Amino acid sequence: MAETTVLGVPSVRTPRLPARTGLSYHIRTFGCQMNEHDSERISGLLAADGMVASSDVESADVIVLNTCTIRENADNKLYGYLGALRALKKDRPGLKILVGGCSAQKDGDLVIERAPWVDVVFGTHNVHRVVELIDHADEWGPVTEIWEETSSAEDFPSYLPVQRETPHSAWVTIAIGCDNSCTFCIVPAVRGREISRRVGDVIGEVKTLAAEGVTEVTLLGQNVNSYGRDLELNGRSPVFADLLRQVGAVEGVRRVRYTSPHPKDFREDVATAMAETPEVCEQLHLPLQSGSDHILAAMHRGYNRDRFLSRLAMARSIVPKLSVSTDVIVGFPGETEDDFVATLEVVEAARFDQAFTFQFSPRPGTVAAEMDCQIPKHVVQERFERLVALQRGISLEKNEAMVGDVEEVLVEGPSKKNPAMTTARTRGNKPVHAPGEYAPGAYLEMEITAAAPHHLVGRVLP
Ligand code: SF4
């Protein structure tokens, strides 16, 4: 088994001459927006080292798997994928295989033990070290580097070069880590404690992006509402509502979005900032997780159903036309039929535009994984189908109510399903497909002509 070296690699911040000109890289991203954002940074670093992106994994010289560990099958997916790469490595020994992200942070050395053809394992706070770690693997063999202690604001990946998927839209990290302790969640263990980025750094990045032609920015954090609690500015902690206003005021920015808020910290000042800052879109993602107070307590969510519904009502009363999405977990340990019915009741009452629904999966290292009363798979599946059916009807009803409306949309590009159609997004973050070809990044007025549960159809107005 190859020797792995940990944390020995010298760190260089000053840009260096490209050392891998002409080589190609392929990045496969699993999981959330945080990972997508990190992958844009990894892509920027490899391109700065002279490499070109390749959509073809078979011919790439460097393959990066940016992993997620939020659900059980995520780990299985990783090791399944690594198994498939083994043959490629056998045929091309010079190929470099890198594993980053949350599974890498969680498993560390174990990744190389289980897949000794992997060259580099890097943690969630070690994105900036990717090129040096490849150098190290070239010289000394396989290397693992994950973070032990949560780092500092200095380690925000924001100064790194970036290769964005879409030139007109950008993610902007405002905080990393999470101080909450939801019993089903592995994030605090793999992304560390909350660290907010200084206001000036965030605004500085947004100004740079706007100067590069970005018109839509999405502020990223595990719990954006607690932004700034660890910072001090003029004797007080900056708050998220102020940051929203300041980002909206940056010249050239037309749309501001953010993800993810926590219902227990969602306050009126944020809703008011959304309503009073035209650039901030009328879109809110408010994760419910369960509608049962008994389960919410076992999840350690810090709110009950009435408080959740009152926060939702508050937001809707302040922000007109607010489009709301949520997350719901089915089958949490100890969930009775009554608990599940309570979830259906809240979903029924809340009328979400969209819901991301998940079946509970025990994550090693979380409190919930050790809980008794794990629910049998067939029961979870049956409940999951009832929830999906209910929400599907509500989403369709909400979208049908928009038929005849005129919406400002931002063009993303040709529809993936039908290239004769264009896909765009409303301010409520709903995908709309319309006939014709329009430039990505263009803002258009569209009349909504038809609706489906997960998308709208429209026609572009002259
Ligand atoms: S708020 Fe809860 S679910 Fe969200 S990242 Fe933090 S611990 Fe996980």
Coordinates of N, CA, C and O in Angstrom, one line a residue, residues 23-84:
L23 N -1.9 20.0 -20.8 CA -2.6 18.8 -20.2 C -4.0 19.2 -20.0 O -4.4 20.4 -20.0
S24 N -4.9 18.2 -19.9 CA -6.3 18.5 -19.7 C -6.8 17.9 -18.4 O -6.2 17.0 -17.8
Y25 N -7.9 18.5 -17.9 CA -8.5 18.1 -16.7 C -10.0 17.9 -16.8 O -10.6 18.6 -17.7
H26 N -10.6 17.0 -16.0 CA -12.0 16.8 -16.0 C -12.5 16.8 -14.5 O -11.9 16.1 -13.7
I27 N -13.5 17.6 -14.2 CA -14.0 17.7 -12.8 C -15.4 17.2 -12.8 O -16.3 17.6 -13.6
R28 N -15.6 16.2 -11.9 CA -17.0 15.7 -11.7 C -17.4 16.2 -10.3 O -16.8 15.9 -9.3
T29 N -18.6 17.0 -10.3 CA -19.0 17.5 -9.0 C -20.3 16.8 -8.6 O -21.2 16.6 -9.3
F30 N -20.3 16.5 -7.3 CA -21.4 15.9 -6.6 C -21.9 16.9 -5.6 O -21.2 17.6 -5.0
G31 N -23.3 16.9 -5.3 CA -23.8 17.6 -4.2 C -24.2 19.0 -4.4 O -24.7 19.3 -5.5
C32 N -24.0 19.9 -3.5 CA -24.6 21.2 -3.3 C -23.9 22.3 -4.1 O -22.8 22.1 -4.6
Q33 N -24.5 23.5 -3.9 CA -23.9 24.7 -4.6 C -22.5 25.0 -4.0 O -21.7 25.5 -4.7
M34 N -22.3 24.7 -2.7 CA -21.0 24.9 -2.2 C -19.9 24.2 -3.0 O -18.9 24.7 -3.3
N35 N -20.3 22.9 -3.3 CA -19.3 22.1 -4.1 C -19.2 22.6 -5.5 O -18.1 22.6 -6.1
E36 N -20.3 23.1 -6.1 CA -20.2 23.6 -7.5 C -19.3 24.8 -7.4 O -18.5 25.0 -8.3
H37 N -19.4 25.6 -6.4 CA -18.6 26.8 -6.3 C -17.1 26.4 -6.1 O -16.2 27.0 -6.8
D38 N -16.9 25.4 -5.3 CA -15.5 25.0 -5.1 C -14.9 24.4 -6.4 O -13.8 24.6 -6.7
S39 N -15.8 23.7 -7.2 CA -15.3 23.1 -8.4 C -14.9 24.2 -9.4 O -13.9 24.1 -10.2
E40 N -15.6 25.4 -9.4 CA -15.3 26.5 -10.3 C -13.9 27.0 -9.9 O -13.1 27.4 -10.7
R41 N -13.6 26.9 -8.6 CA -12.3 27.4 -8.1 C -11.2 26.4 -8.5 O -10.1 26.8 -8.9
I42 N -11.5 25.1 -8.3 CA -10.5 24.1 -8.7 C -10.2 24.2 -10.2 O -9.0 24.2 -10.6
S43 N -11.2 24.4 -11.0 CA -11.1 24.6 -12.4 C -10.2 25.8 -12.7 O -9.3 25.8 -13.5
G44 N -10.4 26.9 -12.0 CA -9.6 28.1 -12.1 C -8.1 27.8 -11.8 O -7.2 28.3 -12.6
L45 N -7.9 27.1 -10.8 CA -6.5 26.8 -10.4 C -5.8 25.9 -11.4 O -4.6 26.2 -11.8
L46 N -6.5 24.9 -11.9 CA -5.9 24.0 -12.9 C -5.6 24.7 -14.2 O -4.6 24.5 -14.9
A47 N -6.6 25.6 -14.6 CA -6.4 26.4 -15.8 C -5.2 27.3 -15.6 O -4.4 27.5 -16.6
A48 N -5.1 27.9 -14.5 CA -3.9 28.8 -14.2 C -2.6 28.1 -14.3 O -1.6 28.7 -14.5
D49 N -2.7 26.8 -14.1 CA -1.4 26.0 -14.2 C -1.2 25.5 -15.6 O -0.4 24.6 -15.8
G50 N -2.0 26.0 -16.5 CA -1.8 25.7 -18.0 C -2.7 24.7 -18.5 O -2.6 24.4 -19.7
M51 N -3.5 24.1 -17.7 CA -4.3 22.9 -18.2 C -5.6 23.4 -18.9 O -6.1 24.6 -18.6
V52 N -6.2 22.6 -19.7 CA -7.5 22.9 -20.4 C -8.6 22.0 -19.9 O -8.3 20.8 -19.7
A53 N -9.8 22.5 -19.8 CA -10.9 21.6 -19.3 C -11.3 20.6 -20.4 O -11.3 21.0 -21.6
S54 N -11.6 19.4 -20.0 CA -12.0 18.4 -20.9 C -13.4 17.8 -20.5 O -13.5 17.5 -19.3
S55 N -14.3 17.7 -21.4 CA -15.6 17.1 -21.0 C -15.5 15.6 -21.1 O -16.4 14.9 -20.6
D56 N -14.4 15.1 -21.6 CA -14.2 13.7 -21.8 C -13.3 13.1 -20.7 O -12.1 13.3 -20.7
V57 N -13.9 12.4 -19.7 CA -13.1 11.8 -18.6 C -12.1 10.8 -19.1 O -11.0 10.7 -18.6
E58 N -12.4 10.1 -20.2 CA -11.5 9.1 -20.8 C -10.1 9.6 -21.2 O -9.1 9.0 -21.0
S59 N -10.1 10.9 -21.7 CA -8.8 11.4 -22.2 C -8.2 12.4 -21.3 O -7.1 12.8 -21.6
A60 N -8.8 12.7 -20.2 CA -8.2 13.7 -19.3 C -6.9 13.3 -18.6 O -6.8 12.1 -18.3
D61 N -6.0 14.2 -18.4 CA -4.7 13.8 -17.7 C -4.9 13.9 -16.2 O -4.2 13.3 -15.4
V62 N -5.9 14.8 -15.8 CA -6.2 14.9 -14.3 C -7.7 14.8 -14.2 O -8.4 15.5 -14.9
I63 N -8.1 13.9 -13.3 CA -9.5 13.8 -13.0 C -9.8 14.2 -11.5 O -9.1 13.7 -10.6
V64 N -10.7 15.1 -11.3 CA -11.0 15.5 -9.9 C -12.5 15.1 -9.6 O -13.4 15.4 -10.4
L65 N -12.7 14.4 -8.5 CA -14.0 14.1 -8.1 C -14.3 15.0 -6.8 O -13.6 14.8 -5.8
N66 N -15.2 15.9 -7.0 CA -15.5 16.8 -5.8 C -16.8 16.2 -5.2 O -17.9 16.4 -5.7
T67 N -16.6 15.6 -4.0 CA -17.6 14.7 -3.5 C -18.6 15.3 -2.5 O -18.3 16.3 -1.9
C68 N -19.7 14.6 -2.3 CA -20.7 14.9 -1.3 C -20.9 13.7 -0.4 O -20.8 12.6 -0.8
T69 N -21.2 14.0 0.9 CA -21.5 12.9 1.8 C -22.8 13.0 2.5 O -23.0 12.4 3.5
I70 N -23.7 13.9 2.0 CA -24.9 14.2 2.7 C -25.8 13.0 2.8 O -26.6 12.9 3.8
R71 N -25.8 12.1 1.8 CA -26.7 10.9 1.9 C -25.9 9.7 1.6 O -24.8 9.7 1.0
E72 N -26.5 8.6 2.1 CA -25.8 7.3 2.1 C -25.3 6.9 0.8 O -24.1 6.7 0.6
N73 N -26.1 7.0 -0.2 CA -25.6 6.6 -1.5 C -24.5 7.5 -2.1 O -23.9 7.1 -3.1
A74 N -24.3 8.6 -1.5 CA -23.2 9.5 -2.0 C -21.9 8.7 -1.9 O -21.1 8.7 -2.8
D75 N -21.6 8.1 -0.7 CA -20.3 7.4 -0.5 C -20.2 6.2 -1.5 O -19.2 6.0 -2.2
N76 N -21.4 5.5 -1.7 CA -21.4 4.4 -2.6 C -21.0 4.8 -4.0 O -20.2 4.2 -4.7
K77 N -21.6 6.0 -4.3 CA -21.4 6.5 -5.7 C -19.9 6.8 -5.8 O -19.3 6.5 -6.9
L78 N -19.3 7.4 -4.8 CA -17.8 7.7 -4.9 C -17.0 6.5 -5.2 O -16.2 6.4 -6.1
Y79 N -17.2 5.5 -4.3 CA -16.3 4.3 -4.5 C -16.7 3.5 -5.7 O -15.8 2.9 -6.4
G80 N -17.9 3.6 -6.1 CA -18.3 3.0 -7.4 C -17.5 3.7 -8.6 O -17.0 3.0 -9.5
Y81 N -17.5 5.0 -8.5 CA -16.9 5.8 -9.6 C -15.4 5.5 -9.6 O -14.8 5.3 -10.6
L82 N -14.8 5.5 -8.4 CA -13.3 5.2 -8.3 C -13.0 3.8 -8.9 O -12.0 3.6 -9.5
G83 N -13.9 2.9 -8.6 CA -13.7 1.5 -9.2 C -13.6 1.6 -10.7 O -12.8 1.0 -11.3
A84 N -14.5 2.4 -11.3 CA -14.5 2.5 -12.8 C -13.3 3.2 -13.3 O -12.8 2.9 -14.4

